[in-house]
mmCIF file of C-alpha atoms in Angstrom:
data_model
loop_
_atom_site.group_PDB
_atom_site.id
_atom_site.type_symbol
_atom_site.label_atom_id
_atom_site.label_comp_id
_atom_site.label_asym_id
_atom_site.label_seq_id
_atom_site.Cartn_x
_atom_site.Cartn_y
_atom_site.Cartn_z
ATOM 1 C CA UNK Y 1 0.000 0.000 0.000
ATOM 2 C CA UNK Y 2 1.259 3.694 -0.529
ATOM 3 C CA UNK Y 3 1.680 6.292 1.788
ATOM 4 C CA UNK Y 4 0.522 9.827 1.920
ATOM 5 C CA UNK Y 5 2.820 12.259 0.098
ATOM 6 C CA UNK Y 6 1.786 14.839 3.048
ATOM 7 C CA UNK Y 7 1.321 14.191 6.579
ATOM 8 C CA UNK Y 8 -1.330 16.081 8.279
ATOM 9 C CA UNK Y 9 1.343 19.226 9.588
ATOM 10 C CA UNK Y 10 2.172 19.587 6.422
ATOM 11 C CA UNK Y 11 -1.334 19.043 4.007
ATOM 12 C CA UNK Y 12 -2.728 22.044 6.278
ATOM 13 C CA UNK Y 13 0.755 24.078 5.334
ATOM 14 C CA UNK Y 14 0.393 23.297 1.516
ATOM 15 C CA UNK Y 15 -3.288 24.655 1.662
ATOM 16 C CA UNK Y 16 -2.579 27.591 3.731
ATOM 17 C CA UNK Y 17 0.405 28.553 1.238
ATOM 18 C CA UNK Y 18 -0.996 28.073 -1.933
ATOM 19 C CA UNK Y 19 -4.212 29.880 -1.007
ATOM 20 C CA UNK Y 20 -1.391 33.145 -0.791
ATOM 21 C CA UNK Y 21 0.276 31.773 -3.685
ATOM 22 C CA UNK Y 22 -2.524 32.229 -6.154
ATOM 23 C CA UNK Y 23 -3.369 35.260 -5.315
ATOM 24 C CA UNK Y 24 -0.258 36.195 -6.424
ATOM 25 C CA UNK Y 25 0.502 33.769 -9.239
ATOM 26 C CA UNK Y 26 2.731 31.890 -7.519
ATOM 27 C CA UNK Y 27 2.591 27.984 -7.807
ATOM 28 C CA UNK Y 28 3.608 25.743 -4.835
ATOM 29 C CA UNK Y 29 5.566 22.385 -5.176
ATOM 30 C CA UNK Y 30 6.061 19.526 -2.640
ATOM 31 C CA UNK Y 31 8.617 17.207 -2.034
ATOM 32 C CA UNK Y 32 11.176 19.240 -4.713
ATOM 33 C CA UNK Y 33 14.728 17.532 -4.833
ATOM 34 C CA UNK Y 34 17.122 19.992 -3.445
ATOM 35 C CA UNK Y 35 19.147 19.703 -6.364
ATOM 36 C CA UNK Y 36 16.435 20.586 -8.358
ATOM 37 C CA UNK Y 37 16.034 23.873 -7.007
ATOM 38 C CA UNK Y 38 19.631 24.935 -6.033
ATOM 39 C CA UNK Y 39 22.533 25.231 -8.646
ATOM 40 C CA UNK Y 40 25.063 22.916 -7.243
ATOM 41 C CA UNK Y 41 27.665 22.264 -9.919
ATOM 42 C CA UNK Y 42 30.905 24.490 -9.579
ATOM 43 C CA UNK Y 43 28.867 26.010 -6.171
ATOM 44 C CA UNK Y 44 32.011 25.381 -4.129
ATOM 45 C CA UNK Y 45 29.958 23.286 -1.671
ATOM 46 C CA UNK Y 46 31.697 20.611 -0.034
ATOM 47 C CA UNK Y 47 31.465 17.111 -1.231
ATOM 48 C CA UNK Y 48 29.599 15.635 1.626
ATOM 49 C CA UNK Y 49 27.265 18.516 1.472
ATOM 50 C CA UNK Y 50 26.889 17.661 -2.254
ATOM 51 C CA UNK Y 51 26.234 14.536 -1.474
ATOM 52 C CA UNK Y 52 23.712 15.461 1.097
ATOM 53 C CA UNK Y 53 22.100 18.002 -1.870
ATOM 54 C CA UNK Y 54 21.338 15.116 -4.503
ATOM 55 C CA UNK Y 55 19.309 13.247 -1.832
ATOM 56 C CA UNK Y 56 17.743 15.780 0.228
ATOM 57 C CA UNK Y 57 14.359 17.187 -0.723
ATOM 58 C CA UNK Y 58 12.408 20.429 0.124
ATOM 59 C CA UNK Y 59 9.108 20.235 1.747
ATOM 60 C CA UNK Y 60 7.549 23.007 0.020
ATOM 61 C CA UNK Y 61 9.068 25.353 -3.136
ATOM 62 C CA UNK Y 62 7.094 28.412 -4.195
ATOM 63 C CA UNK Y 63 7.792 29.605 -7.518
ATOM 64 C CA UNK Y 64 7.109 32.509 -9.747
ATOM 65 C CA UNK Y 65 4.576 32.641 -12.525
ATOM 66 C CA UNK Y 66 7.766 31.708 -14.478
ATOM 67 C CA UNK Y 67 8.568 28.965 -12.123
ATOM 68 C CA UNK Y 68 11.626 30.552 -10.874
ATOM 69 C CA UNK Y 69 12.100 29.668 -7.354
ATOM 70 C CA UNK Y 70 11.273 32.160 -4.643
ATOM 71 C CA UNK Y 71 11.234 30.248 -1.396
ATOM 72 C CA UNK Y 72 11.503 26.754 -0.312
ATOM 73 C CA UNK Y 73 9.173 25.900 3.595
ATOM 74 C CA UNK Y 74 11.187 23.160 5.205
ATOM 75 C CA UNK Y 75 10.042 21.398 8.679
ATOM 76 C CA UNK Y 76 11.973 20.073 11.017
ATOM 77 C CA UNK Y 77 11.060 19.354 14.632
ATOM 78 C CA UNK Y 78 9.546 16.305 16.301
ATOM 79 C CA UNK Y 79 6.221 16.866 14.255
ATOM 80 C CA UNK Y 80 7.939 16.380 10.932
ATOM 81 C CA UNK Y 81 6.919 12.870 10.390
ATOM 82 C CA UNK Y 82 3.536 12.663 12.241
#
């Protein structure tokens, strides 16, 4: 059987954000590899921290209308994975 792709925490964060999103034609992602949203080639990082990068993911990434990133919403905390 699958899991959710949201817990509950984070369902009532996605619906809180996008509602602000679209009012300002924003669009709201979940679950975005870091490396998807962070230029990490040449970015002097270290290579444990690269490492870290191509497995890591964001829990939330608000775009532009042009789907340029603007801010990524990241839990942490003991309510994470509830």
């Amino acid at each position: 059987m699958m899991h959710r792709l949201l817990n509950s925490y984070e369902e009532v964060t996605y619906h809180r954000v996008k509602e602000v999103a679209d009012q300002h034609g924003a669009h709201v992602f979940t679950k975005v590899r870091l490396a998807d949203a962070i230029p990490l080639n040449k970015s002097g990082v270290s290579d444990a921290d690269f490492t870290f990068a191509l497995k890591a993911h964001l829990d939330f990434l608000v775009t532009d209308g042009e789907y340029s990133p603007l801010f990524a919403v990241e839990f942490d905390g003991p309510d994470h994975k509830a």
